[in-house]
Coordinates of N, CA, C and O in Angstrom, one line a residue:
X521 N -24.7 12.3 18.0 CA -23.9 11.6 17.0 C -24.9 11.1 15.9 O -24.6 11.3 14.8
X522 N -25.9 10.4 16.3 CA -26.9 10.0 15.4 C -26.5 9.0 14.4 O -25.5 8.3 14.5
X523 N -27.3 8.8 13.4 CA -27.1 7.8 12.3 C -26.0 8.1 11.4 O -25.4 7.2 10.8
X524 N -25.7 9.4 11.2 CA -24.7 9.8 10.2 C -23.4 10.2 10.8 O -22.5 10.8 10.1
X525 N -23.1 10.0 12.0 CA -21.9 10.4 12.6 C -21.8 11.9 13.0 O -22.8 12.6 12.8
X526 N -20.7 12.3 13.4 CA -20.5 13.7 13.7 C -20.4 14.6 12.5 O -20.0 14.1 11.4
X527 N -20.7 15.8 12.6 CA -20.6 16.8 11.5 C -19.2 17.4 11.5 O -18.6 17.8 12.5
X528 N -18.5 17.3 10.3 CA -17.3 17.9 10.0 C -17.4 18.7 8.8 O -17.8 18.2 7.7
X529 N -17.0 20.0 8.8 CA -17.1 20.8 7.7 C -15.9 20.6 6.7 O -14.9 19.9 7.1
X530 N -15.9 21.1 5.6 CA -14.8 20.9 4.6 C -13.6 21.6 5.2 O -12.4 21.2 4.9
X531 N -13.8 22.6 5.9 CA -12.6 23.4 6.6 C -11.9 22.5 7.6 O -10.7 22.4 7.7
X532 N -12.7 21.7 8.4 CA -12.2 20.8 9.4 C -11.4 19.7 8.7 O -10.3 19.3 9.1
X533 N -11.9 19.2 7.6 CA -11.3 18.1 6.8 C -10.0 18.6 6.2 O -8.9 18.0 6.3
X534 N -10.0 19.8 5.7 CA -8.8 20.4 5.1 C -7.7 20.6 6.2 O -6.5 20.4 6.0
X535 N -8.1 21.0 7.4 CA -7.2 21.2 8.5 C -6.5 19.9 8.9 O -5.3 19.9 9.0
X536 N -7.3 18.9 9.1 CA -6.8 17.6 9.5 C -5.9 17.0 8.4 O -4.8 16.5 8.6
X537 N -6.3 17.2 7.1 CA -5.4 16.7 6.0 C -4.1 17.5 5.9 O -3.1 17.0 5.6
X538 N -4.2 18.8 6.2 CA -3.0 19.6 6.2 C -2.0 19.2 7.3 O -0.8 19.1 7.0
X539 N -2.5 18.9 8.5 CA -1.6 18.4 9.6 C -1.0 17.1 9.2 O 0.2 16.8 9.4
X540 N -1.8 16.2 8.7 CA -1.3 14.8 8.3 C -0.3 14.9 7.2 O 0.7 14.2 7.2
X541 N -0.5 15.8 6.2 CA 0.5 16.0 5.1 C 1.8 16.5 5.7 O 2.9 16.0 5.3
X542 N 1.7 17.5 6.6 CA 3.0 18.1 7.2 C 3.7 17.0 8.0 O 4.9 16.9 7.9
X543 N 3.0 16.2 8.8 CA 3.7 15.2 9.5 C 4.3 14.1 8.6 O 5.5 13.8 8.8
X544 N 3.6 13.7 7.6 CA 4.2 12.7 6.7 C 5.4 13.2 5.9 O 6.4 12.6 5.8
X545 N 5.3 14.4 5.3 CA 6.3 15.0 4.4 C 7.5 15.6 5.2 O 8.6 15.5 4.7
X546 N 7.2 16.2 6.3 CA 8.3 17.0 7.0 C 8.9 16.2 8.2 O 10.1 16.4 8.5
X547 N 8.2 15.4 8.8 CA 8.7 14.7 10.0 C 9.0 13.2 9.8 O 10.1 12.7 10.1
X548 N 8.0 12.5 9.3 CA 8.1 11.1 9.2 C 9.0 10.7 8.0 O 10.0 9.9 8.1
X549 N 8.7 11.3 6.8 CA 9.5 11.1 5.6 C 9.9 9.7 5.3 O 11.1 9.3 5.0
X550 N 8.9 8.8 5.3 CA 9.2 7.4 4.9 C 8.5 7.2 3.5 O 7.3 7.2 3.4
X551 N 9.4 7.1 2.5 CA 8.9 6.9 1.1 C 9.0 5.4 0.7 O 9.9 4.7 1.1
X552 N 7.9 5.0 0.0 CA 7.9 3.7 -0.6 C 7.6 3.9 -2.1 O 7.2 4.9 -2.5
X553 N 7.8 2.8 -2.8 CA 7.5 2.8 -4.2 C 6.4 1.8 -4.5 O 6.5 0.6 -4.1
X554 N 5.3 2.3 -5.1 CA 4.1 1.4 -5.4 C 4.2 1.0 -6.9 O 4.5 1.8 -7.8
X555 N 4.0 -0.3 -7.2 CA 4.0 -0.8 -8.5 C 2.7 -1.4 -8.9 O 2.2 -2.3 -8.1
X556 N 2.1 -1.0 -10.0 CA 0.8 -1.5 -10.4 C 1.0 -2.7 -11.3 O 1.9 -2.7 -12.2
X557 N 0.3 -3.8 -11.1 CA 0.4 -5.0 -11.9 C 0.0 -4.7 -13.3 O -1.0 -4.0 -13.6
X558 N 0.8 -5.3 -14.2 CA 0.5 -5.1 -15.7 C -0.1 -6.4 -16.2 O 0.5 -7.3 -16.6
X559 N -1.5 -6.5 -16.0 CA -2.2 -7.7 -16.3 C -2.0 -8.2 -17.8 O -1.9 -9.3 -18.1
X560 N -2.0 -7.2 -18.7 CA -1.9 -7.5 -20.1 C -0.5 -8.0 -20.5 O -0.3 -8.7 -21.5
X561 N 0.5 -7.7 -19.7 CA 1.9 -8.1 -19.9 C 2.3 -9.4 -19.2 O 3.3 -9.9 -19.4
X562 N 1.4 -9.9 -18.4 CA 1.7 -11.1 -17.6 C 1.1 -12.3 -18.3 O 0.0 -12.4 -18.6
X563 N 2.0 -13.3 -18.5 CA 1.6 -14.5 -19.1 C 1.0 -15.4 -18.1 O 1.6 -15.6 -17.0
X564 N -0.1 -16.0 -18.4 CA -0.8 -16.9 -17.4 C -1.0 -18.3 -18.0 O -1.1 -18.4 -19.2
X565 N -1.2 -19.2 -17.1 CA -1.6 -20.6 -17.6 C -3.1 -20.8 -17.6 O -3.8 -19.8 -17.4
X566 N -3.6 -22.0 -17.8 CA -5.0 -22.2 -18.0 C -5.8 -21.9 -16.7 O -7.0 -21.7 -16.7
X567 N -5.1 -21.9 -15.6 CA -5.7 -21.6 -14.3 C -5.7 -20.1 -13.9 O -6.2 -19.7 -12.9
X568 N -5.1 -19.3 -14.8 CA -5.0 -17.9 -14.5 C -3.9 -17.5 -13.6 O -3.8 -16.4 -13.1
X569 N -2.9 -18.4 -13.4 CA -1.8 -18.1 -12.5 C -0.6 -17.6 -13.4 O -0.5 -18.0 -14.6
X570 N 0.2 -16.8 -12.8 CA 1.4 -16.3 -13.6 C 2.3 -17.4 -14.0 O 2.5 -18.4 -13.2
X571 N 2.9 -17.2 -15.1 CA 3.8 -18.2 -15.7 C 5.1 -18.2 -14.9 O 5.3 -17.6 -13.9
X572 N 6.1 -19.0 -15.4 CA 7.4 -19.2 -14.7 C 8.2 -17.9 -14.7 O 9.0 -17.7 -13.8
X573 N 7.9 -16.9 -15.6 CA 8.7 -15.6 -15.5 C 8.1 -14.7 -14.5 O 8.6 -13.6 -14.3
X574 N 7.0 -15.0 -13.9 CA 6.4 -14.2 -12.8 C 5.4 -13.1 -13.4 O 5.2 -13.1 -14.6
X575 N 4.9 -12.3 -12.5 CA 4.0 -11.2 -12.8 C 4.8 -10.0 -13.4 O 5.9 -9.8 -13.0
X576 N 4.1 -9.3 -14.2 CA 4.7 -8.0 -14.8 C 4.1 -6.8 -14.1 O 2.9 -6.8 -13.8
X577 N 4.9 -5.8 -13.9 CA 4.5 -4.6 -13.2 C 4.9 -3.3 -14.0 O 6.0 -3.3 -14.6
X578 N 4.1 -2.3 -13.9 CA 4.5 -1.0 -14.5 C 5.5 -0.3 -13.7 O 5.7 -0.6 -12.5
X579 N 6.2 0.8 -14.2 CA 7.1 1.5 -13.4 C 6.4 2.1 -12.1 O 5.2 2.4 -12.1
X580 N 7.2 2.3 -11.1 CA 6.7 2.6 -9.8 C 6.4 4.1 -9.5 O 6.9 5.0 -10.3
X581 N 5.6 4.4 -8.5 CA 5.2 5.7 -8.1 C 5.7 5.8 -6.6 O 5.4 5.0 -5.8
X582 N 6.5 6.9 -6.3 CA 7.0 7.1 -5.0 C 6.0 7.9 -4.2 O 5.4 8.9 -4.6
X583 N 5.7 7.5 -2.9 CA 4.7 8.1 -2.1 C 5.1 7.9 -0.6 O 5.8 6.9 -0.2
X584 N 4.6 8.8 0.2 CA 4.8 8.7 1.7 C 3.9 7.6 2.3 O 2.8 7.5 1.8
X585 N 4.4 7.0 3.3 CA 3.6 6.0 4.0 C 4.0 5.8 5.5 O 5.1 6.1 5.9
X586 N 3.0 5.4 6.3 CA 3.3 5.0 7.7 C 3.4 3.5 7.6 O 2.6 2.8 6.9
X587 N 4.4 2.9 8.3 CA 4.7 1.5 8.1 C 4.6 0.8 9.5 O 5.2 1.3 10.4
X588 N 3.9 -0.3 9.5 CA 3.8 -1.1 10.7 C 4.2 -2.5 10.3 O 3.5 -3.2 9.6
X589 N 5.3 -3.0 10.8 CA 5.8 -4.3 10.4 C 6.2 -5.2 11.5 O 6.5 -4.7 12.6
X590 N 6.0 -6.5 11.3 CA 6.4 -7.5 12.2 C 7.9 -7.9 11.9 O 8.4 -7.6 10.9
X591 N 8.5 -8.6 12.9 CA 9.8 -9.1 12.7 C 9.8 -10.2 11.6 O 8.9 -11.0 11.6
X592 N 10.8 -10.2 10.7 CA 10.8 -11.3 9.7 C 11.1 -12.6 10.4 O 11.8 -12.7 11.4
X593 N 10.5 -13.7 9.8 CA 10.6 -15.0 10.3 C 11.2 -15.9 9.1 O 11.0 -15.6 8.0
X594 N 11.9 -16.9 9.5 CA 12.5 -17.8 8.5 C 11.9 -19.2 8.8 O 12.0 -19.7 9.9
X595 N 11.4 -19.9 7.8 CA 10.9 -21.2 7.9 C 11.7 -22.2 7.0 O 11.9 -21.9 5.9
X596 N 12.1 -23.3 7.6 CA 12.8 -24.3 6.8 C 12.1 -25.6 6.9 O 12.2 -26.3 7.9
X597 N 11.4 -25.9 5.8 CA 10.7 -27.2 5.7 C 11.3 -28.2 4.8 O 10.6 -29.0 4.1
X598 N 12.6 -28.2 4.7 CA 13.3 -29.2 3.9 C 13.6 -28.8 2.5 O 14.4 -29.4 1.8
X599 N 13.1 -27.7 2.1 CA 13.4 -27.2 0.7 C 14.2 -25.9 0.7 O 14.3 -25.2 -0.2
X600 N 14.9 -25.6 1.9 CA 15.7 -24.5 2.0 C 14.9 -23.4 2.8 O 13.7 -23.5 3.0
X601 N 15.6 -22.4 3.3 CA 14.9 -21.4 4.1 C 14.0 -20.5 3.3 O 14.2 -20.2 2.1
X602 N 12.8 -20.2 3.9 CA 11.8 -19.4 3.3 C 11.5 -18.2 4.2 O 11.1 -18.4 5.4
X603 N 11.8 -17.0 3.8 CA 11.6 -15.8 4.6 C 10.2 -15.3 4.5 O 9.6 -15.2 3.4
X604 N 9.6 -14.8 5.6 CA 8.3 -14.3 5.6 C 8.2 -13.1 6.6 O 8.9 -13.0 7.6
X605 N 7.5 -12.1 6.1 CA 7.3 -10.9 7.0 C 5.9 -10.2 6.6 O 5.6 -10.1 5.4
X606 N 5.2 -9.9 7.6 CA 3.9 -9.2 7.3 C 4.1 -7.7 7.6 O 4.6 -7.4 8.7
X607 N 3.7 -6.9 6.7 CA 3.9 -5.4 6.8 C 2.6 -4.7 6.4 O 1.9 -5.1 5.4
X608 N 2.2 -3.7 7.2 CA 1.0 -2.9 6.9 C 1.5 -1.5 6.5 O 2.2 -0.9 7.3
X609 N 1.0 -1.1 5.3 CA 1.4 0.3 4.9 C 0.1 1.1 4.9 O -1.0 0.7 4.5
X610 N 0.3 2.3 5.5 CA -0.9 3.2 5.6 C -0.6 4.5 4.8 O 0.4 5.2 5.0
X611 N -1.5 4.8 3.9 CA -1.3 5.9 3.0 C -2.4 7.0 3.2 O -3.6 6.6 3.5
X612 N -2.1 8.2 3.0 CA -3.1 9.3 3.0 C -3.8 9.1 1.6 O -3.2 9.1 0.6
X613 N -5.2 9.1 1.7 CA -5.9 8.9 0.5 C -5.7 10.1 -0.5 O -5.6 9.9 -1.7
X614 N -5.5 11.3 0.0 CA -5.3 12.5 -0.9 C -3.9 12.3 -1.7 O -3.9 12.7 -2.8
X615 N -2.9 11.8 -1.0 CA -1.6 11.5 -1.7 C -1.8 10.5 -2.8 O -1.2 10.7 -3.9
X616 N -2.6 9.5 -2.6 CA -2.8 8.5 -3.6 C -3.6 9.1 -4.8 O -3.3 8.8 -6.0
X617 N -4.6 9.9 -4.5 CA -5.4 10.6 -5.6 C -4.5 11.5 -6.4 O -4.6 11.6 -7.6
X618 N -3.6 12.3 -5.7 CA -2.7 13.2 -6.4 C -1.7 12.4 -7.3 O -1.3 12.9 -8.3
X619 N -1.3 11.2 -6.9 CA -0.4 10.4 -7.7 C -1.2 9.6 -8.7 O -0.5 8.9 -9.5
X620 N -2.5 9.7 -8.7 CA -3.3 8.9 -9.6 C -3.0 7.4 -9.5 O -2.8 6.7 -10.5
X621 N -3.0 6.9 -8.3 CA -2.7 5.5 -8.0 C -3.6 5.0 -6.9 O -3.7 5.6 -5.9
X622 N -4.3 3.9 -7.2 CA -5.1 3.3 -6.2 C -4.6 1.8 -6.0 O -4.7 1.1 -7.0
X623 N -4.1 1.5 -4.9 CA -3.6 0.1 -4.7 C -4.6 -0.9 -4.7 O -5.8 -0.7 -4.3
X624 N -4.3 -2.1 -5.3 CA -5.2 -3.2 -5.5 C -4.4 -4.5 -5.0 O -3.2 -4.5 -5.0
X625 N -5.2 -5.5 -4.7 CA -4.6 -6.8 -4.4 C -3.7 -7.3 -5.6 O -4.1 -7.2 -6.7
X626 N -2.5 -7.7 -5.2 CA -1.5 -8.1 -6.3 C -0.5 -7.1 -6.6 O 0.5 -7.4 -7.2
X627 N -0.8 -5.8 -6.3 CA 0.2 -4.8 -6.6 C 1.4 -4.9 -5.6 O 1.3 -5.6 -4.6
X628 N 2.6 -4.3 -6.0 CA 3.8 -4.4 -5.1 C 4.1 -3.1 -4.5 O 3.8 -2.0 -5.0
X629 N 4.8 -3.2 -3.3 CA 5.3 -2.1 -2.6 C 6.8 -2.4 -2.3 O 7.1 -3.4 -1.8
X630 N 7.6 -1.4 -2.7 CA 9.1 -1.6 -2.5 C 9.5 -0.7 -1.3 O 9.2 0.5 -1.3
X631 N 10.0 -1.3 -0.3 CA 10.5 -0.6 0.9 C 11.7 -1.3 1.4 O 11.7 -2.6 1.6
X632 N 12.8 -0.6 1.7 CA 14.0 -1.2 2.4 C 14.5 -2.3 1.5 O 14.9 -3.3 2.0
X633 N 14.6 -2.1 0.2 CA 15.1 -3.0 -0.8 C 14.4 -4.4 -0.8 O 14.9 -5.4 -1.2
X634 N 13.1 -4.4 -0.3 CA 12.3 -5.6 -0.3 C 11.0 -5.3 -1.0 O 10.4 -4.2 -0.8
X635 N 10.5 -6.3 -1.7 CA 9.2 -6.1 -2.3 C 8.1 -6.9 -1.5 O 8.3 -8.0 -1.0
X636 N 7.0 -6.2 -1.3 CA 5.9 -6.7 -0.6 C 4.6 -6.7 -1.5 O 4.3 -5.7 -2.1
X637 N 3.9 -7.9 -1.6 CA 2.7 -8.0 -2.4 C 1.5 -7.7 -1.5 O 1.4 -8.1 -0.4
X638 N 0.6 -6.8 -2.1 CA -0.6 -6.4 -1.4 C -1.6 -7.6 -1.3 O -2.0 -8.2 -2.4
X639 N -2.0 -8.0 -0.1 CA -3.0 -9.0 0.1 C -4.4 -8.5 0.3 O -5.4 -9.1 -0.1
X640 N -4.5 -7.3 0.9 CA -5.8 -6.7 1.2 C -5.7 -5.2 1.3 O -4.7 -4.6 1.7
X641 N -6.7 -4.5 0.8 CA -6.8 -3.0 0.8 C -8.0 -2.6 1.6 O -9.1 -3.1 1.4
X642 N -7.8 -1.8 2.7 CA -8.8 -1.4 3.6 C -9.0 0.2 3.4 O -8.0 0.9 3.6
X643 N -10.2 0.6 3.2 CA -10.5 2.0 3.0 C -11.7 2.3 3.9 O -12.7 2.7 3.5
X644 N -11.5 2.1 5.2 CA -12.6 2.2 6.2 C -12.3 3.2 7.3 O -13.0 3.2 8.3
X645 N -11.4 4.1 7.1 CA -11.1 5.1 8.2 C -11.8 6.4 7.7 O -11.3 7.2 7.0
X646 N -13.0 6.6 8.2 CA -13.9 7.7 7.9 C -13.9 8.7 9.0 O -14.1 8.4 10.1
X647 N -13.7 10.0 8.7 CA -13.8 11.1 9.7 C -15.2 11.3 10.0 O -16.1 11.6 9.2
X648 N -15.5 11.2 11.3 CA -16.9 11.4 11.8 C -17.9 10.3 11.3 O -19.1 10.5 11.3
X649 N -17.4 9.2 10.8 CA -18.3 8.1 10.3 C -18.9 8.4 8.9 O -19.7 7.7 8.5
X650 N -18.4 9.5 8.3 CA -18.9 9.8 7.0 C -18.1 9.3 5.9 O -16.9 9.6 5.8
X651 N -18.6 8.5 5.0 CA -17.8 7.8 3.9 C -17.2 8.8 2.9 O -16.2 8.4 2.3
X652 N -17.7 10.0 2.8 CA -17.1 10.9 1.8 C -16.0 11.7 2.5 O -15.3 12.4 1.8
X653 N -15.7 11.4 3.8 CA -14.6 12.0 4.5 C -13.5 10.9 4.8 O -13.1 10.7 5.9
X654 N -13.1 10.2 3.8 CA -12.1 9.1 4.0 C -10.7 9.7 4.1 O -10.3 10.6 3.3
X655 N -10.0 9.2 5.1 CA -8.6 9.8 5.4 C -7.5 8.9 4.8 O -6.5 9.5 4.4
X656 N -7.6 7.6 4.9 CA -6.5 6.8 4.6 C -6.9 5.5 3.8 O -8.1 5.1 3.8
X657 N -5.9 4.9 3.3 CA -6.0 3.6 2.7 C -4.9 2.7 3.3 O -3.7 3.1 3.3
X658 N -5.3 1.6 3.8 CA -4.4 0.7 4.5 C -4.2 -0.6 3.6 O -5.1 -1.2 3.2
X659 N -2.9 -0.9 3.4 CA -2.6 -2.1 2.6 C -1.9 -3.2 3.5 O -0.8 -2.9 4.0
X660 N -2.4 -4.3 3.6 CA -1.8 -5.5 4.3 C -1.0 -6.2 3.2 O -1.5 -6.6 2.2
X661 N 0.2 -6.5 3.5 CA 1.1 -7.1 2.5 C 1.9 -8.3 3.1 O 1.9 -8.5 4.4
X662 N 2.6 -9.1 2.3 CA 3.5 -10.1 2.7 C 4.8 -10.0 1.8 O 4.7 -9.4 0.7
X663 N 5.9 -10.5 2.3 CA 7.1 -10.4 1.6 C 7.0 -11.3 0.3 O 6.5 -12.3 0.3
X664 N 7.6 -10.7 -0.8 CA 7.5 -11.4 -2.1 C 8.9 -11.7 -2.6 O 9.8 -10.9 -2.4
X665 N 9.1 -12.9 -3.2 CA 10.4 -13.3 -3.7 C 10.7 -12.4 -5.0 O 9.9 -12.2 -5.8
X666 N 12.0 -12.1 -5.1 CA 12.5 -11.4 -6.3 C 12.3 -12.1 -7.6 O 12.1 -11.6 -8.7
X667 N 12.3 -13.4 -7.5 CA 12.2 -14.3 -8.7 C 10.8 -14.2 -9.3 O 10.6 -14.6 -10.5
X668 N 9.8 -13.7 -8.6 CA 8.4 -13.6 -9.1 C 8.1 -12.2 -9.6 O 7.0 -11.9 -9.9
X669 N 9.1 -11.4 -9.8 CA 8.8 -10.0 -10.2 C 9.5 -9.7 -11.5 O 10.6 -10.0 -11.8
X670 N 8.7 -9.0 -12.4 CA 9.2 -8.7 -13.7 C 8.7 -7.3 -14.0 O 7.5 -7.1 -14.3
X671 N 9.5 -6.3 -13.9 CA 9.1 -4.9 -14.1 C 9.1 -4.5 -15.5 O 10.1 -4.8 -16.3
X672 N 8.0 -3.8 -16.0 CA 7.9 -3.5 -17.4 C 8.2 -2.0 -17.5 O 7.8 -1.2 -16.7
X673 N 9.0 -1.6 -18.5 CA 9.3 -0.2 -18.7 C 8.3 0.5 -19.7 O 7.8 0.0 -20.5

């Protein structure tokens, strides 16, 4: 195994990516919509926080994903119920490259009529430990209120 991990040829990588694509597109078929934050369209205060109209986002991109979600919880601390849910979205890196979309902290994911804001992006799943053989991008998210979303056309 050594310092650089196992050896995988480009043919091996193409084979694994082909199987993953077939599983995602033909069997799993779970589509989500990714929205990129429109920083130039978002009004901020002196602290760099979004104004009362919320953050602005560009039109979405539809893509396949594997989804790992917890059960939603409701917290009531005297100000009315507050719903929370942690969801992890796993994307094939090649699908994101083909869509010309790279998720970043603050972007939104629409799934099951709910918007989830990305908290963290992980790109550490390397085939054979080789960083140029990256397979996936994992996004950790939380449930976001509709009142904080402003989609830009």
